Amino acid sequence: MTATVTATIDAAVSALKGGEIQWSRTDLAARRRLLEQIHANTARHAQEWIEAAARIKKLTADSPLLGEEWVSGPYSLLTGAAALAESLLALEQGHSPVDGYPMRPAPGGRTAVDVFPHGIFDALLLNGFRAEVWSRPGVDAESVRARAGLGQRTPTDTGGVGVVLGAGNIFSIAPLDVLYQLYADNRVVALKLNPITDPLLPVLEKIFAPMIERGFLRLITGGPEVGSALVNHPGVDAVHITGSALTHDAIVFGTGAEAEQNRAANTPKLTKPITSELGGVSPTIVVPGRWSRADLRFQAEHLATQRLHNNGYNCIAAQVAVVSADWPQKEQFLAELRAALGRAPQRPDYYPGSADRVAAARRTYPQAQAIGARTLIEGMAPDRHEPALHTEYFAPVLGVLELPGAPAEFLARAVRVCNEEIEGTLGANILAHPATIKRLGERFESAVAELRYGTIAINAWTGLGYLTARASWGAFPGHTLADIQSGIGVVHNALLIAEPERTVVRGPFRPAPRSLLHGEFSLSPKPPWFVTNRTGATTLRRLTDFATKPRIAALPGIFASALRG
């Protein structure tokens, strides 16, 4: 590493040390106003953000896939900043951030906090979708209320300088991680951008200018050597990474022989605290039932979206569909799944190594089917040596794992396999007919409680949990540095709930108007994030504009576009 780079890092950390003193002197009202400024700047520079994202991901200006960039970029930061500002206002006024949010007992002595919908606009825009954050076992509602606020309960007691190693796939991840370090952990931040996202630097500098000017944030670019120097700088107190378990382990234990020695001695090379969000292999459990032809087609498109959003370059992308070998409609569903994978818009492989990972999957599985640039692997078994259950391909590769059993037996077996045989605990999806859920009753709810995942989506995609600012996002608790799986800690969590265990998202099994015809009280049409949605880019751009200034006048345009999808 050059002397110039060393000097740059030293200067950044030194400035942040001074900024920490100023942060400790910044009261809650001033911290809230900073969030409001970031919100306004995000709105002002949203189009510039999207143009940079399109260049990075090689998308044309009229690509329908730009909807993904609107919703997982500016929209996510707008809603995250607004929700955090609301929590700080509650603390300013002497309240808990969760005051006014319904709570109820959840299985296993947990407490569930209803975090979505929050207000009439949420209920209208995503009608029929719900999300709740579950506490860990033994935590009652009063404890949740008393502890919510995290670092903002004692704002003068700061946490030093934190380093955020940014992700290169979803462009709101790094900005939201910065906000979590600042507000949940109450520390100033050096954000090291992933080199893929370097073209976004000018946009982020404009959005975060109020934080940068006051010494609360520094943005740094460079390769792995810069990240390593930052992480190991003596002036840095904590680290957060979004990435792969391999990168995490290299930071914590080193590489090569050094890593082997450190692991054997259980002596990490990194001695400062590190939190992480690391992805894994995410499953979608397809519970057998009596589905109409329209149901089969819709849920096949749903599963295709769970895999193909951002071309599969998502830590939460579904990689394994778990289906019943005894489901009479299994072959119909798989035929619809193949068709949905083929209908989805083709796109460039912008993420490094994607083609190599696809090729490796096809070499490993000679029976794999090439559907355009996508790969479908059927005939997998619940085996600890099944590569697709343990290797996050981070590419458009989807496997199908068949297990025996009618609904109750199949679901119990699927939960056990997901918990014990599949790598990672970030998120799991369940697709199930409402009649089947009703028939299973408590057995279905017990299965949800038994799944050890940080986000569980029922007839929805766990990606919606990522987009829900007040939901927690991270691995299921309990991982260690030596067995990191999907990471340690959470982010987002705009209500600043202390040590949440999981987020549970529920959605409608059918889109409107079919949902209404079948007794599901949901007005939501085909979700705009579906890769097969024809108007997704327009709808999600309008939704982002709405998030800049929520207002009734904007709703008709959003609804009109959504209904055409």
PDB file of C-alpha atoms in Angstrom, residues 71 161 164 214 219 248 276 279 282 321 335 393 549:
ATOM      1  CA  VAL A  71     -36.946   0.464  -5.130  1.00  0.00           C
ATOM      2  CA  VAL A 161     -15.191   4.938  14.877  1.00  0.00           C
ATOM      3  CA  VAL A 164     -18.530  -0.209   6.988  1.00  0.00           C
ATOM      4  CA  ARG A 214     -19.532  17.736  10.310  1.00  0.00           C
ATOM      5  CA  LEU A 219     -16.343   7.914   2.107  1.00  0.00           C
ATOM      6  CA  HIS A 248     -15.534 -12.231   6.511  1.00  0.00           C
ATOM      7  CA  SER A 276     -21.964  -8.903   9.370  1.00  0.00           C
ATOM      8  CA  GLY A 279     -26.133 -14.160   2.674  1.00  0.00           C
ATOM      9  CA  SER A 282     -32.070 -19.229   0.807  1.00  0.00           C
ATOM     10  CA  ALA A 321     -37.143 -24.603  -4.132  1.00  0.00           C
ATOM     11  CA  ALA A 335     -43.442 -26.646 -15.990  1.00  0.00           C
ATOM     12  CA  TYR A 393     -23.947 -19.253  -6.352  1.00  0.00           C
ATOM     13  CA  LYS A 549     -43.323  13.515  -0.189  1.00  0.00           C
TER      14      LYS A 549
END
